[in-house]
Amino acid sequence: MIRLDQKAEILMKYFRENKSQRTISRELGISRTTVQKYIKEFESKNEALRELKKDEDHNKAEILLLIEEMASKPKYDTSKRTKIKLTDDVLKEIDELVSENEKNRLMGRTKQLMKKIDIHEELVERGYDIGYTTVCNYIKETYEKKEAYIRQEYDLGETLEFDWGEVKLTIDGRETTLNMGLFTTAKGSYHYAKLYQNQKMENFLDIHVKAFNQIGGVHREVVYDNMKQAVKRFVGRNEKEATEDLIKISLYYGFRYRFCNIASGNEKGHVERGIEFVRRKAFSNKMDFDSIEDANQHLEERLLKLNSKKRNWLENRSPIDLLNDEMDYLIPLKPSYDTARRIEARVNKYSIINIDQNKYSVPDYLVGKFVTAKIYPENIEVYYKDKLIATHLRSYSSHHWTVDINHFIHTLKKKPGALHSSVGRHQLSPELQQIYHKYYINNPRDFIVLLELIKEKDLESVLKAVKELEKIKKEMVNTDNIRNIVFRAPTVDKPLETKDTSIQKASLEQISILSDLFNLKSVGGYKN
């Protein structure tokens, strides 16, 4: 019985390091039968993926399902981990106490600094069961050692580094702090960056996929610091356990991951310097944007210039030139990994689900049922029994309602009086709001039928039909007449304005056609 990281290790050693199954079994202490099982399983799915990719547009759903299966963990995991005393909580407490020491030192309070014995006693008083020697060893190795720096030389296609950084901009007139994810190649300092609202897992995965697609391949190793999207927990003083999502995406694309030591940003110095460099070059002179999309477009344009500029330290070549040299050494791309964060949610009595303190509507027949939401950086997809039943633009506000009024058609037919004050009605397009107030405010039931017509046909056709009816007689604007025009009205060319007689002739023809269509002599308004 193996874990997800062991499965990944088996596949990496076999496909990347070309080791035999016997060698892998011996090195990992896993039976050859188990090793063979996961290798054959991955090869089979990889072959199926190549076949599906030949017609990617028609096989999108099958490709996404196969990607999920290839990166999934084994369905069983009974491994036991020995509990250790130097846990994440203990490390955090020690780091905070050492940080307080540093603040006191800067303030000149050198006689009030806590010694190692004091830190140990404080931890014991806070309820932690940990030995004095363990505390001493951690502090010595983390804060007191003198570090030697070794110049690194990277092979083509070997290393890609990632980090987050904050960018403060004015978006649509509001001061906003955004998170910039940045990938930098270790070989030639080629940069790829994108702005996000936060650092949640779906954004962490999204920038990986977008970076790999832009680069045109995948480097054999990606380096991270101890960010929570990459590191699930610390195992001992130096070992880290990767998050399940990082293991899955690395398993799918075939890259290895490596973590920096604590407080050792120099171990991924390219991206550490890159955050400051890109932020300064892209946003020191321009900081006001209408939207995040505009800011990302500006960032993309600035990066193109930065990546194209020749550098002296690259022997008068540009980062793009070096990246082109790396292309033959990169792992080939696969279809884009599904980056969604998935949650299960119960539909409440208002036919609403809650996601990140915001509310999104689903069809009203699902009240009381559980649905699955796939959360992407820009939108949210909701599924019921593997069928897509709702799509919304994602809101990054707090306690915001995003409602599609079409989700409530069945309920509104029973309670038409609820339409006027409903959240969904207030979120209609401005054109529909105007039509509602002008022609339907006293007839909500007919407006609900109009919404069904829009869902059946399209909004553009309905708006065009309303304009045609307004030209003849405003009293004719009702759902029956709109439906007649949308589905049966012939196209009438606009009259030429060169001659008065042609205008008159075309007008008479138009009136005649509409008279036959609506039987104007007997029209008496909306029929219940």
Short mmCIF file of C-alpha atoms in Angstrom, two decimals:
data_model
loop_
_atom_site.label_atom_id
_atom_site.label_comp_id
_atom_site.label_asym_id
_atom_site.label_seq_id
_atom_site.Cartn_x
_atom_site.Cartn_y
_atom_site.Cartn_z
CA MET A 1 0.00 0.00 0.00
CA ILE A 2 1.71 3.17 -1.18
CA ARG A 3 1.17 6.90 -0.90
CA LEU A 4 0.74 9.42 -3.70
CA ASP A 5 4.33 10.69 -3.35
CA GLN A 6 5.64 7.11 -3.60
CA LYS A 7 3.60 6.59 -6.76
CA ALA A 8 5.13 9.77 -8.18
CA GLU A 9 8.63 8.59 -7.20
CA ILE A 10 8.13 5.25 -9.00
CA LEU A 11 7.05 6.99 -12.21
CA MET A 12 9.79 9.62 -12.03
CA LYS A 13 12.54 7.03 -11.62
CA TYR A 14 11.17 4.93 -14.47
CA PHE A 15 10.27 7.58 -17.05
CA ARG A 16 12.71 10.37 -16.20
CA GLU A 17 15.73 8.48 -14.85
CA ASN A 18 15.30 5.38 -17.04
CA LYS A 19 15.78 3.00 -14.10
CA SER A 20 14.62 -0.60 -14.29
CA GLN A 21 11.66 -1.85 -12.33
CA ARG A 22 13.97 -4.11 -10.32
CA THR A 23 16.20 -1.15 -9.36
CA ILE A 24 13.20 0.99 -8.39
CA SER A 25 11.80 -1.83 -6.28
CA ARG A 26 15.13 -2.21 -4.46
CA GLU A 27 15.70 1.54 -3.92
CA LEU A 28 12.21 2.30 -2.67
CA GLY A 29 11.59 -0.97 -0.83
CA ILE A 30 8.39 -1.54 -2.81
CA SER A 31 7.50 -4.87 -4.40
CA ARG A 32 8.14 -5.28 -8.13
CA THR A 33 4.49 -6.19 -8.62
CA THR A 34 3.39 -2.82 -7.24
CA VAL A 35 6.04 -0.97 -9.26
CA GLN A 36 4.95 -2.74 -12.44
CA LYS A 37 1.28 -2.04 -11.72
CA TYR A 38 1.65 1.74 -11.54
CA ILE A 39 4.01 1.95 -14.51
CA LYS A 40 1.63 -0.05 -16.74
CA GLU A 41 -1.34 1.97 -15.51
CA PHE A 42 0.39 5.29 -16.31
CA GLU A 43 1.57 4.09 -19.74
CA SER A 44 -1.96 2.96 -20.62
CA LYS A 45 -3.51 6.29 -19.64
CA ASN A 46 -0.75 8.23 -21.43
CA GLU A 47 -1.46 6.33 -24.63
CA ALA A 48 -5.19 7.01 -24.27
CA LEU A 49 -4.40 10.70 -23.72
CA ARG A 50 -2.39 10.86 -26.95
CA GLU A 51 -5.33 9.36 -28.86
CA LEU A 52 -7.84 11.77 -27.34
CA LYS A 53 -5.53 14.75 -28.03
CA LYS A 54 -5.85 14.11 -31.78
CA ASP A 55 -9.35 15.59 -31.55
CA GLU A 56 -8.99 17.69 -28.42
CA ASP A 57 -12.03 19.92 -29.07
CA HIS A 58 -14.48 16.99 -29.16
CA ASN A 59 -12.79 15.01 -26.38
CA LYS A 60 -12.39 17.78 -23.81
CA ALA A 61 -14.47 16.09 -21.10
CA GLU A 62 -12.71 12.74 -21.55
CA ILE A 63 -9.30 14.44 -21.50
CA LEU A 64 -10.06 16.27 -18.22
CA LEU A 65 -11.28 13.03 -16.61
CA LEU A 66 -8.17 11.16 -17.77
CA ILE A 67 -5.88 13.94 -16.51
CA GLU A 68 -7.52 13.69 -13.09
CA GLU A 69 -7.07 9.92 -13.03
CA MET A 70 -3.38 10.13 -14.06
CA ALA A 71 -2.60 12.55 -11.23
CA SER A 72 -4.80 10.92 -8.62
CA LYS A 73 -3.53 9.30 -5.46
CA PRO A 74 -3.91 5.57 -4.79
CA LYS A 75 -7.31 4.78 -3.37
CA TYR A 76 -5.78 3.21 -0.28
CA ASP A 77 -3.23 4.59 2.15
CA THR A 78 -2.64 2.89 5.47
CA SER A 79 0.88 4.21 6.00
CA LYS A 80 1.70 5.32 9.55
CA ARG A 81 3.90 8.27 10.36
CA THR A 82 5.77 8.50 13.62
CA LYS A 83 4.73 11.57 15.54
CA ILE A 84 7.52 14.06 16.11
CA LYS A 85 7.81 16.84 18.63
CA LEU A 86 9.31 19.53 16.40
CA THR A 87 5.98 20.24 14.67
CA ASP A 88 4.89 23.19 12.56
CA ASP A 89 3.32 24.82 15.63
CA VAL A 90 6.54 24.46 17.64
CA LEU A 91 8.64 25.85 14.79
CA LYS A 92 6.28 28.81 14.49
CA GLU A 93 6.52 29.51 18.24
CA ILE A 94 10.34 29.34 18.19
CA ASP A 95 10.54 31.59 15.11
CA GLU A 96 8.28 34.18 16.78
CA LEU A 97 10.36 34.16 19.97
CA VAL A 98 13.60 34.54 18.01
CA SER A 99 11.96 37.37 16.04
CA GLU A 100 11.08 39.13 19.32
CA ASN A 101 14.72 38.81 20.32
CA GLU A 102 15.77 40.49 17.09
CA LYS A 103 13.33 43.38 17.66
CA ASN A 104 14.72 43.91 21.17
CA ARG A 105 18.27 43.82 19.81
CA LEU A 106 17.45 46.55 17.26
CA MET A 107 15.91 48.65 20.05
CA GLY A 108 19.09 48.38 22.13
CA ARG A 109 17.62 46.00 24.72
CA THR A 110 20.51 43.56 24.50
CA LYS A 111 20.29 42.69 28.20
CA GLN A 112 16.68 41.57 27.82
CA LEU A 113 17.24 38.93 25.16
CA MET A 114 15.91 35.43 25.77
CA LYS A 115 18.54 32.69 25.87
CA LYS A 116 17.90 29.23 24.47
CA ILE A 117 17.00 27.94 27.93
CA ASP A 118 14.45 30.75 28.28
CA ILE A 119 12.90 29.89 24.92
CA HIS A 120 12.67 26.22 25.95
CA GLU A 121 11.02 27.10 29.27
CA GLU A 122 8.54 29.37 27.49
CA LEU A 123 7.57 26.55 25.13
CA VAL A 124 7.05 24.16 28.04
CA GLU A 125 4.86 26.74 29.80
CA ARG A 126 2.77 27.00 26.64
CA GLY A 127 2.12 23.28 26.83
CA TYR A 128 4.61 21.87 24.31
CA ASP A 129 6.40 18.61 25.15
CA ILE A 130 9.87 19.21 23.66
CA GLY A 131 13.43 18.76 24.85
CA TYR A 132 15.97 21.51 25.46
CA THR A 133 18.53 19.93 23.11
CA THR A 134 15.99 19.85 20.27
CA VAL A 135 15.31 23.57 20.71
CA CYS A 136 19.04 24.37 20.83
CA ASN A 137 19.81 22.37 17.70
CA TYR A 138 17.04 24.04 15.73
CA ILE A 139 18.09 27.57 16.73
CA LYS A 140 21.77 26.85 15.99
CA GLU A 141 21.11 25.35 12.59
CA THR A 142 18.52 27.94 11.56
CA TYR A 143 19.81 31.21 12.99
CA GLU A 144 23.43 30.86 14.09
CA LYS A 145 25.22 29.08 11.30
CA LYS A 146 27.40 31.05 8.91
CA GLU A 147 26.44 30.23 5.38
CA ALA A 148 28.75 29.84 2.41
CA TYR A 149 27.34 30.66 -1.01
CA ILE A 150 28.12 28.48 -4.01
CA ARG A 151 27.73 29.79 -7.52
CA GLN A 152 25.29 27.66 -9.47
CA GLU A 153 25.45 26.63 -13.12
CA TYR A 154 22.28 25.20 -14.62
CA ASP A 155 21.81 22.84 -17.54
CA LEU A 156 19.42 23.62 -20.39
CA GLY A 157 15.85 22.71 -19.53
CA GLU A 158 16.76 21.91 -15.93
CA THR A 159 15.29 24.41 -13.43
CA LEU A 160 12.33 26.76 -13.16
CA GLU A 161 11.75 28.85 -10.03
CA PHE A 162 8.43 30.15 -8.61
CA ASP A 163 7.42 32.72 -6.02
CA TRP A 164 4.63 35.12 -5.03
CA GLY A 165 4.95 38.88 -4.52
CA GLU A 166 2.56 41.71 -3.70
CA VAL A 167 1.73 44.54 -6.10
CA LYS A 168 -0.26 47.60 -4.98
CA LEU A 169 -2.31 49.18 -7.78
CA THR A 170 -5.36 51.37 -8.28
CA ILE A 171 -8.06 49.28 -9.97
CA ASP A 172 -11.19 51.13 -11.14
CA GLY A 173 -10.41 53.96 -8.73
CA ARG A 174 -9.85 51.72 -5.69
CA GLU A 175 -6.53 50.98 -3.97
CA THR A 176 -6.00 47.23 -4.36
CA THR A 177 -3.30 44.82 -3.23
CA LEU A 178 -2.84 42.02 -5.75
CA ASN A 179 -0.68 38.90 -5.74
CA MET A 180 1.79 38.46 -8.58
CA GLY A 181 2.87 34.91 -9.31
CA LEU A 182 6.23 34.75 -11.08
CA PHE A 183 8.09 31.93 -12.84
CA THR A 184 11.74 32.51 -13.78
CA THR A 185 14.02 30.16 -15.68
CA ALA A 186 17.31 29.55 -13.85
CA LYS A 187 19.29 29.32 -17.08
CA GLY A 188 18.39 32.62 -18.74
CA SER A 189 16.05 34.50 -16.35
CA TYR A 190 13.06 34.36 -18.69
CA HIS A 191 10.06 35.71 -16.74
CA TYR A 192 6.38 34.76 -16.83
CA ALA A 193 4.05 36.57 -14.40
CA LYS A 194 0.34 37.06 -13.78
CA LEU A 195 -1.72 39.03 -11.26
CA TYR A 196 -4.32 37.32 -9.06
CA GLN A 197 -6.73 38.37 -6.33
CA ASN A 198 -5.22 35.89 -3.86
CA GLN A 199 -2.82 32.96 -3.53
CA LYS A 200 -5.41 30.20 -3.25
CA MET A 201 -4.68 26.80 -4.72
CA GLU A 202 -6.65 27.32 -7.96
CA ASN A 203 -4.51 30.38 -8.74
CA PHE A 204 -1.31 28.53 -7.80
CA LEU A 205 -2.22 25.74 -10.25
CA ASP A 206 -3.53 28.16 -12.90
CA ILE A 207 -0.24 30.04 -13.20
CA HIS A 208 1.62 26.75 -13.60
CA VAL A 209 -0.52 25.75 -16.56
CA LYS A 210 -0.36 29.20 -18.17
CA ALA A 211 3.41 29.41 -17.70
CA PHE A 212 4.02 25.93 -19.14
CA ASN A 213 1.80 26.73 -22.13
CA GLN A 214 3.57 30.03 -22.81
CA ILE A 215 7.03 28.51 -22.43
CA GLY A 216 6.05 25.65 -24.71
CA GLY A 217 7.27 22.84 -22.46
CA VAL A 218 8.05 21.89 -18.87
CA HIS A 219 11.40 22.14 -17.06
CA ARG A 220 12.58 19.02 -15.31
CA GLU A 221 12.62 20.69 -11.87
CA VAL A 222 10.58 23.47 -10.24
CA VAL A 223 11.86 25.17 -7.08
CA TYR A 224 9.62 26.67 -4.36
CA ASP A 225 10.05 28.24 -0.97
CA ASN A 226 7.94 27.06 1.97
CA MET A 227 4.64 28.52 0.72
CA LYS A 228 1.53 26.74 1.98
CA GLN A 229 0.34 25.87 -1.55
CA ALA A 230 3.48 23.76 -2.00
CA VAL A 231 4.39 22.54 1.49
CA LYS A 232 1.75 20.63 3.45
CA ARG A 233 3.84 20.25 6.60
CA PHE A 234 7.37 19.93 7.95
CA VAL A 235 8.65 16.46 8.75
CA GLY A 236 11.60 17.00 11.05
CA ARG A 237 13.87 20.02 10.79
CA ASN A 238 14.65 19.91 7.08
CA GLU A 239 12.23 17.54 5.37
CA LYS A 240 8.98 18.86 3.93
CA GLU A 241 5.88 17.03 2.77
CA ALA A 242 4.40 18.39 -0.46
CA THR A 243 0.72 19.22 -0.78
CA GLU A 244 -1.44 16.74 -2.63
CA ASP A 245 -2.17 19.28 -5.39
CA LEU A 246 1.54 19.87 -6.04
CA ILE A 247 2.18 16.13 -6.19
CA LYS A 248 -0.70 15.68 -8.63
CA ILE A 249 0.34 18.41 -11.08
CA SER A 250 4.01 17.37 -10.92
CA LEU A 251 3.01 13.77 -11.56
CA TYR A 252 0.87 14.78 -14.54
CA TYR A 253 3.45 17.04 -16.21
CA GLY A 254 6.47 14.97 -15.14
CA PHE A 255 8.58 17.58 -13.28
CA ARG A 256 10.34 17.20 -9.95
CA TYR A 257 9.81 19.73 -7.17
CA ARG A 258 12.38 21.02 -4.69
CA PHE A 259 11.96 23.26 -1.64
CA CYS A 260 14.32 25.93 -0.31
CA ASN A 261 15.51 25.77 3.26
CA ILE A 262 13.84 28.11 5.75
CA ALA A 263 14.94 31.75 5.34
CA SER A 264 17.04 30.80 2.33
CA GLY A 265 15.58 32.75 -0.54
CA ASN A 266 19.01 32.82 -2.14
CA GLU A 267 18.47 29.17 -3.08
CA LYS A 268 16.06 30.46 -5.71
CA GLY A 269 17.73 33.79 -6.22
CA HIS A 270 16.59 34.29 -9.81
CA VAL A 271 12.92 34.53 -8.88
CA GLU A 272 13.61 36.35 -5.58
CA ARG A 273 15.32 39.13 -7.51
CA GLY A 274 12.80 38.73 -10.31
CA ILE A 275 9.84 39.73 -8.13
CA GLU A 276 11.42 43.09 -7.34
CA PHE A 277 12.70 43.50 -10.90
CA VAL A 278 9.41 42.76 -12.68
CA ARG A 279 7.34 44.75 -10.19
CA ARG A 280 9.58 47.79 -10.63
CA LYS A 281 9.82 47.55 -14.41
CA ALA A 282 6.09 46.96 -14.95
CA PHE A 283 4.39 49.09 -12.29
CA SER A 284 6.68 51.90 -11.16
CA ASN A 285 5.37 54.38 -13.76
CA LYS A 286 1.86 53.04 -14.42
CA MET A 287 -0.30 52.02 -11.48
CA ASP A 288 -3.88 52.97 -12.46
CA PHE A 289 -5.99 50.47 -14.42
CA ASP A 290 -9.67 49.99 -15.20
CA SER A 291 -9.58 46.30 -14.31
CA ILE A 292 -7.26 43.46 -13.32
CA GLU A 293 -7.49 42.24 -16.92
CA ASP A 294 -6.07 45.57 -18.10
CA ALA A 295 -3.27 45.34 -15.52
CA ASN A 296 -2.42 41.81 -16.68
CA GLN A 297 -2.40 42.94 -20.30
CA HIS A 298 0.05 45.72 -19.39
CA LEU A 299 2.18 43.22 -17.44
CA GLU A 300 2.26 40.87 -20.44
CA GLU A 301 3.41 43.67 -22.74
CA ARG A 302 6.16 44.77 -20.35
CA LEU A 303 7.39 41.17 -19.91
CA LEU A 304 7.65 40.75 -23.68
CA LYS A 305 10.00 43.75 -23.80
CA LEU A 306 12.02 42.58 -20.78
CA ASN A 307 12.38 39.04 -22.12
CA SER A 308 13.41 40.34 -25.55
CA LYS A 309 16.12 42.70 -24.28
CA LYS A 310 19.72 41.53 -24.81
CA ARG A 311 21.78 41.23 -21.62
CA ASN A 312 25.53 41.61 -21.17
CA TRP A 313 25.69 38.77 -18.65
CA LEU A 314 24.01 36.51 -21.23
CA GLU A 315 26.77 37.34 -23.72
CA ASN A 316 24.58 39.90 -25.50
CA ARG A 317 21.67 37.50 -25.89
CA SER A 318 18.11 37.86 -24.61
CA PRO A 319 16.19 35.60 -22.18
CA ILE A 320 14.00 34.52 -25.11
CA ASP A 321 17.13 33.44 -27.01
CA LEU A 322 18.19 31.27 -24.06
CA LEU A 323 14.68 29.86 -23.72
CA ASN A 324 14.73 28.85 -27.37
CA ASP A 325 17.97 26.97 -26.69
CA GLU A 326 16.18 25.09 -23.89
CA MET A 327 13.21 23.94 -25.98
CA ASP A 328 14.75 20.63 -27.10
CA TYR A 329 15.51 19.75 -23.47
CA LEU A 330 12.07 20.44 -22.00
CA ILE A 331 9.45 17.82 -21.17
CA PRO A 332 6.83 17.95 -23.97
CA LEU A 333 3.54 19.65 -23.17
CA LYS A 334 0.34 17.73 -22.43
CA PRO A 335 -3.24 19.04 -22.63
CA SER A 336 -3.81 21.70 -19.98
CA TYR A 337 -4.24 20.37 -16.45
CA ASP A 338 -7.62 21.05 -14.81
CA THR A 339 -6.77 23.69 -12.20
CA ALA A 340 -10.13 23.91 -10.47
CA ARG A 341 -10.52 23.78 -6.71
CA ARG A 342 -13.47 21.49 -6.00
CA ILE A 343 -15.96 21.78 -3.17
CA GLU A 344 -19.26 20.09 -2.40
CA ALA A 345 -22.10 22.42 -1.41
CA ARG A 346 -25.72 22.02 -0.41
CA VAL A 347 -28.34 24.14 -2.22
CA ASN A 348 -30.31 26.19 0.32
CA LYS A 349 -33.99 27.18 0.19
CA TYR A 350 -33.17 30.22 -1.96
CA SER A 351 -31.56 27.92 -4.58
CA ILE A 352 -28.16 29.35 -3.63
CA ILE A 353 -24.78 27.81 -2.76
CA ASN A 354 -22.06 29.50 -0.70
CA ILE A 355 -18.50 29.73 -2.02
CA ASP A 356 -15.81 31.76 -0.25
CA GLN A 357 -18.40 33.96 1.55
CA ASN A 358 -20.25 34.69 -1.71
CA LYS A 359 -23.52 33.27 -3.01
CA TYR A 360 -24.25 31.80 -6.46
CA SER A 361 -27.57 30.61 -7.88
CA VAL A 362 -28.36 27.18 -9.31
CA PRO A 363 -31.60 25.87 -10.90
CA ASP A 364 -34.41 25.86 -8.33
CA TYR A 365 -35.21 22.17 -8.73
CA LEU A 366 -31.96 21.41 -6.85
CA VAL A 367 -33.06 22.91 -3.50
CA GLY A 368 -31.86 20.65 -0.70
CA LYS A 369 -29.50 18.65 -2.91
CA PHE A 370 -25.69 18.53 -2.95
CA VAL A 371 -23.79 19.86 -5.97
CA THR A 372 -20.10 20.04 -6.88
CA ALA A 373 -18.53 23.42 -7.63
CA LYS A 374 -15.33 23.74 -9.67
CA ILE A 375 -13.68 27.04 -8.73
CA TYR A 376 -11.41 28.66 -11.31
CA PRO A 377 -9.68 32.08 -11.02
CA GLU A 378 -12.20 33.80 -13.32
CA ASN A 379 -15.35 31.68 -13.15
CA ILE A 380 -17.24 28.99 -11.26
CA GLU A 381 -18.84 25.89 -12.76
CA VAL A 382 -21.50 23.95 -10.86
CA TYR A 383 -22.23 20.27 -11.56
CA TYR A 384 -25.01 17.94 -10.45
CA LYS A 385 -24.41 14.24 -11.08
CA ASP A 386 -21.51 15.14 -13.42
CA LYS A 387 -23.75 17.43 -15.53
CA LEU A 388 -22.93 21.15 -15.83
CA ILE A 389 -25.98 23.05 -14.53
CA ALA A 390 -24.67 26.58 -13.87
CA THR A 391 -21.77 28.87 -14.79
CA HIS A 392 -20.98 32.19 -13.08
CA LEU A 393 -18.28 34.82 -13.20
CA ARG A 394 -16.39 34.57 -9.95
CA SER A 395 -16.88 37.35 -7.41
CA TYR A 396 -14.04 38.45 -5.14
CA SER A 397 -16.30 40.63 -3.01
CA SER A 398 -17.66 39.55 0.36
CA HIS A 399 -21.27 38.38 0.82
CA HIS A 400 -22.07 39.19 -2.81
CA TRP A 401 -25.01 37.53 -4.59
CA THR A 402 -24.54 36.38 -8.19
CA VAL A 403 -27.91 35.30 -9.55
CA ASP A 404 -29.11 34.04 -12.92
CA ILE A 405 -32.85 34.72 -12.98
CA ASN A 406 -33.36 31.86 -15.42
CA HIS A 407 -32.57 29.50 -12.53
CA PHE A 408 -35.86 30.58 -10.90
CA ILE A 409 -38.28 30.35 -13.85
CA HIS A 410 -40.27 27.45 -12.33
CA THR A 411 -40.61 29.17 -8.95
CA LEU A 412 -41.47 32.58 -10.47
CA LYS A 413 -44.26 31.03 -12.54
CA LYS A 414 -45.86 29.99 -9.26
CA LYS A 415 -45.01 33.28 -7.51
CA PRO A 416 -44.85 35.99 -10.24
CA GLY A 417 -45.30 38.75 -7.65
CA ALA A 418 -41.84 37.91 -6.28
CA LEU A 419 -40.18 38.99 -9.54
CA HIS A 420 -40.11 42.75 -8.95
CA SER A 421 -37.99 42.71 -5.77
CA SER A 422 -35.93 39.61 -6.58
CA VAL A 423 -32.12 39.81 -6.65
CA GLY A 424 -32.15 38.15 -10.07
CA ARG A 425 -34.36 40.84 -11.61
CA HIS A 426 -31.99 43.55 -10.40
CA GLN A 427 -29.05 41.74 -12.02
CA LEU A 428 -30.64 41.67 -15.47
CA SER A 429 -28.92 43.49 -18.34
CA PRO A 430 -29.72 47.24 -18.61
CA GLU A 431 -31.70 46.60 -21.82
CA LEU A 432 -33.95 44.06 -20.12
CA GLN A 433 -34.33 46.29 -17.07
CA GLN A 434 -35.59 49.05 -19.35
CA ILE A 435 -38.03 46.74 -21.16
CA TYR A 436 -39.35 45.45 -17.81
CA HIS A 437 -40.03 48.94 -16.41
CA LYS A 438 -41.50 50.20 -19.70
CA TYR A 439 -43.80 47.32 -20.67
CA TYR A 440 -43.99 44.61 -17.98
CA ILE A 441 -43.94 46.21 -14.55
CA ASN A 442 -47.66 45.44 -14.14
CA ASN A 443 -47.47 42.09 -15.92
CA PRO A 444 -44.62 40.05 -14.35
CA ARG A 445 -46.07 36.74 -15.52
CA ASP A 446 -45.69 37.78 -19.19
CA PHE A 447 -42.12 38.95 -18.46
CA ILE A 448 -41.27 35.51 -17.08
CA VAL A 449 -42.48 34.01 -20.37
CA LEU A 450 -40.25 36.54 -22.17
CA LEU A 451 -37.25 35.28 -20.17
CA GLU A 452 -38.04 31.75 -21.32
CA LEU A 453 -38.15 33.04 -24.90
CA ILE A 454 -34.70 34.63 -24.46
CA LYS A 455 -33.37 31.34 -23.11
CA GLU A 456 -34.94 29.49 -26.06
CA LYS A 457 -33.72 31.94 -28.72
CA ASP A 458 -31.29 34.73 -27.70
CA LEU A 459 -31.35 38.22 -26.21
CA GLU A 460 -30.27 39.99 -29.40
CA SER A 461 -33.23 38.68 -31.40
CA VAL A 462 -35.68 39.70 -28.68
CA LEU A 463 -34.27 43.24 -28.39
CA LYS A 464 -34.45 43.62 -32.17
CA ALA A 465 -38.10 42.49 -32.17
CA VAL A 466 -38.97 45.02 -29.44
CA LYS A 467 -37.47 47.84 -31.51
CA GLU A 468 -39.49 46.76 -34.56
CA LEU A 469 -42.72 46.78 -32.56
CA GLU A 470 -41.91 50.19 -31.01
CA LYS A 471 -41.63 51.68 -34.52
CA ILE A 472 -45.20 50.59 -35.28
CA LYS A 473 -47.01 51.04 -31.96
CA LYS A 474 -45.68 50.80 -28.42
CA GLU A 475 -48.88 49.17 -27.23
CA MET A 476 -47.98 46.17 -29.39
CA VAL A 477 -44.94 45.28 -27.27
CA ASN A 478 -45.90 42.04 -25.54
CA THR A 479 -44.44 38.57 -25.46
CA ASP A 480 -46.82 37.06 -28.03
CA ASN A 481 -45.94 39.67 -30.64
CA ILE A 482 -42.22 39.46 -29.83
CA ARG A 483 -42.36 35.69 -30.28
CA ASN A 484 -44.10 36.10 -33.67
CA ILE A 485 -41.37 38.40 -34.94
CA VAL A 486 -38.52 36.27 -33.54
CA PHE A 487 -39.76 33.07 -35.19
CA ARG A 488 -41.86 34.13 -38.20
CA ALA A 489 -41.27 37.71 -39.29
CA PRO A 490 -39.68 38.11 -42.77
CA THR A 491 -36.65 40.36 -43.15
CA VAL A 492 -37.51 43.85 -44.42
CA ASP A 493 -34.72 45.91 -45.97
CA LYS A 494 -34.34 49.48 -44.82
CA PRO A 495 -35.94 51.95 -47.29
CA LEU A 496 -33.61 53.96 -49.48
CA GLU A 497 -33.52 57.65 -48.69
CA THR A 498 -32.65 58.91 -52.15
CA LYS A 499 -36.26 59.35 -53.30
CA ASP A 500 -39.43 60.20 -51.41
CA THR A 501 -41.45 57.70 -53.48
CA SER A 502 -39.16 54.80 -52.48
CA ILE A 503 -39.49 55.71 -48.81
CA GLN A 504 -43.25 55.75 -49.09
CA LYS A 505 -43.33 52.46 -51.00
CA ALA A 506 -41.06 50.65 -48.52
CA SER A 507 -43.03 51.97 -45.56
CA LEU A 508 -46.31 50.75 -47.05
CA GLU A 509 -44.79 47.33 -47.70
CA GLN A 510 -43.57 47.10 -44.11
CA ILE A 511 -46.97 48.10 -42.71
CA SER A 512 -48.69 45.57 -44.96
CA ILE A 513 -46.38 42.75 -43.82
CA LEU A 514 -46.84 43.53 -40.13
CA SER A 515 -50.59 43.98 -40.61
CA ASP A 516 -50.84 40.46 -42.07
CA LEU A 517 -48.53 39.09 -39.38
CA PHE A 518 -50.36 40.52 -36.35
CA ASN A 519 -53.90 40.91 -37.81
CA LEU A 520 -53.88 44.52 -36.59
CA LYS A 521 -57.64 44.99 -36.95
CA SER A 522 -58.24 42.50 -34.14
CA VAL A 523 -55.22 43.22 -31.92
CA GLY A 524 -56.40 44.09 -28.43
CA GLY A 525 -53.27 43.70 -26.36
CA TYR A 526 -51.91 40.81 -24.36
CA LYS A 527 -54.02 37.68 -24.12
CA ASN A 528 -54.06 35.75 -20.82
#
